Amino acid sequence: MPRLIRKRKMSINSPPFGITCLTNVTSRLCPSIHFNRFLLYKLSVLMLTYLSYVCYHMTRKPLAVVKSVLHRNCSDPQGSVTETLHFGADDNSCNYPPFDGPDSTALLGLMDSSFLICYAIAMFFSGFIAERVSLRYFLSLGMLFSGFFCYSFGYGKVKDIHSLTYFMIIQALAGIFQTSGWPGVVTIVSRWCGKAKRGLIFGIWNSHTSIGNMLGTYIAAHYVDSDWSMSFIVPGFIMGIMGFINFMFLIDSPELVGMQHEVTSNNPETAYRRIDDSDIEDEDVASDVLARSESGDHESNPSLRSLRGSVNSQETRYNERTPILSGHHQNSHHDEPIGFMGAVKIPGVMEFSLCLFFSKLVNYTFLFWLPLYIKNTTPLSSEHSAELSMVFDIGGIVGAILAGVVSDVSSMPASTCVSMLFVSAPLLFIYETYGNLAWIANVGLLFVVGLFVNGPYALITTSVSAELGQHKSLEGNAKALATVTSIIDGTGSIGAAVGPLIAGLVQTGGWQNVFYMLITSNILAMVLLFRLVGKELKKCRRRGNIRIE
């Protein structure tokens, strides 16, 4: 028996070593104090996953800041890539090969695409793997390797490496291992949090994206003019430390600490499966029958008696814990991970995936090119341009929360996204036209643009992905969320890869071409959700409670 216990403690399905140590220490030092273990575990999961994705985005930002010093007009300390190309300065003494030639803009765009294309391709496989392994190991190892490759990019300058192949391979490998982040953190949070106020919770929690961008910008800007290698080394080191902390303390599933009952009891919606379409032919008829039950006539209506029997049988099936009901045949269905094609067939997945393609294209073009755009269109230095670009991320935080709240209140996520996309398209034109006239105008417009550009992107990648990953067509299958999340985010990441690459190519003809591309992408993203918006409006007239279907 002792030998069996030791084996269980070493299993990947056991609680993390750090949690076990903390539990033992607190039980010995404070035996008379009783903690709300569920609340503490839930808060620790939210905090660790939040900090984890802060680190993921923190390591993506340095290259956007460092671009302004890799190639600039060396005769002017405040010079930039565009100034060198336009004014014909040939002093390359301060530039870093291989980015010291006239094709530097295209090469920098290629660096972005090396990361983003590999990220997009690997994301489709990442969710498939995440459903089948321990998410604590998956996330921790992904963070350790992501931090290592971010560190290696800066280490290339320390070792005076000037090979374009070296930097492209580093970016490609970083993109592959960064895919461990989103399916991992979204799945873990969804396991601990129910569906009540999901938009608000995810909206606040999703601020890690903007906080990570801001932190990465601040660190990179601090070193960009003195030693740009540290712009990569410091974030990479921080991410590696955070990966180790996750390995020691992250509880990736409530079952590991015996909290599955608390999750169910705190979230009644997860206690039973919703009524299956196979049991009731017409969902609207079922809704009307249940509505009439509120006014009486309970026993005289055979449809009502049949419906209530169906609902009660479903509740009994999923609430009882007897050995007969929890047999292998039932559990095998709910524990079997969903396949790629099964996830694609879920209603709404393709529309939101394609919408995210264009929405993320806009967001990541700002992420990778905004500091350089501000540097080229204002008299600000590289450091101050990077700091000003953080206003976009501050607006993004507000936009994510606003989109989540509106989606919760209205139960119309597609309509929420379309409304914000409709406003953001003209705002992009206004920012390009008037943003560089004055500093205060730049700050104000950048904040508003960040709010409306990031809102739909944040809502789709969090609340919408979680809802689709638990869609009623899955019939209670709990192992679909990471796969659905990876499909949606992977499709969006293809757009994120295409956007910066196109921006690097069309920017030589003027920044207005970049903004025309962004406006067109916003319009296409909006059009792709029109069918779902029509469905939401139709159901809004029929009844108040709307789900993604």
mmCIF file of C-alpha atoms in Angstrom, residues 58-70 99 107-113 115 150 153 167 171 216 220 228 231-232 367-368 371:
data_model
loop_
_atom_site.group_PDB
_atom_site.id
_atom_site.type_symbol
_atom_site.label_atom_id
_atom_site.label_comp_id
_atom_site.label_asym_id
_atom_site.label_seq_id
_atom_site.Cartn_x
_atom_site.Cartn_y
_atom_site.Cartn_z
ATOM 1 C CA MET A 58 5.363 40.502 -23.213
ATOM 2 C CA THR A 59 7.793 38.370 -25.263
ATOM 3 C CA ARG A 60 5.996 39.149 -28.549
ATOM 4 C CA LYS A 61 6.358 42.904 -28.273
ATOM 5 C CA PRO A 62 10.155 43.620 -28.238
ATOM 6 C CA LEU A 63 10.674 43.231 -31.989
ATOM 7 C CA ALA A 64 8.040 45.888 -32.707
ATOM 8 C CA VAL A 65 9.988 48.321 -30.511
ATOM 9 C CA VAL A 66 13.471 47.336 -31.708
ATOM 10 C CA LYS A 67 12.565 47.770 -35.401
ATOM 11 C CA SER A 68 13.153 51.514 -35.112
ATOM 12 C CA VAL A 69 16.864 51.029 -34.270
ATOM 13 C CA LEU A 70 17.721 48.024 -36.448
ATOM 14 C CA PHE A 99 18.760 44.805 -41.589
ATOM 15 C CA LEU A 107 12.985 41.877 -44.000
ATOM 16 C CA LEU A 108 11.432 43.143 -40.780
ATOM 17 C CA GLY A 109 8.004 42.191 -42.093
ATOM 18 C CA LEU A 110 9.427 38.757 -42.915
ATOM 19 C CA MET A 111 10.589 38.418 -39.301
ATOM 20 C CA ASP A 112 7.046 39.063 -38.094
ATOM 21 C CA SER A 113 5.645 36.549 -40.550
ATOM 22 C CA PHE A 115 6.747 34.026 -36.060
ATOM 23 C CA CYS A 150 13.017 35.182 -26.874
ATOM 24 C CA PHE A 153 17.037 36.511 -30.209
ATOM 25 C CA PHE A 167 16.833 35.131 -36.547
ATOM 26 C CA GLN A 171 11.225 33.515 -34.560
ATOM 27 C CA GLY A 216 6.842 44.250 -23.131
ATOM 28 C CA ALA A 220 11.969 46.987 -24.623
ATOM 29 C CA TRP A 228 18.540 46.378 -27.698
ATOM 30 C CA SER A 231 14.907 44.140 -24.827
ATOM 31 C CA PHE A 232 14.658 40.403 -25.564
ATOM 32 C CA LEU A 367 0.917 45.338 -32.401
ATOM 33 C CA PHE A 368 3.945 45.002 -34.696
ATOM 34 C CA PRO A 371 5.608 52.101 -32.607
#
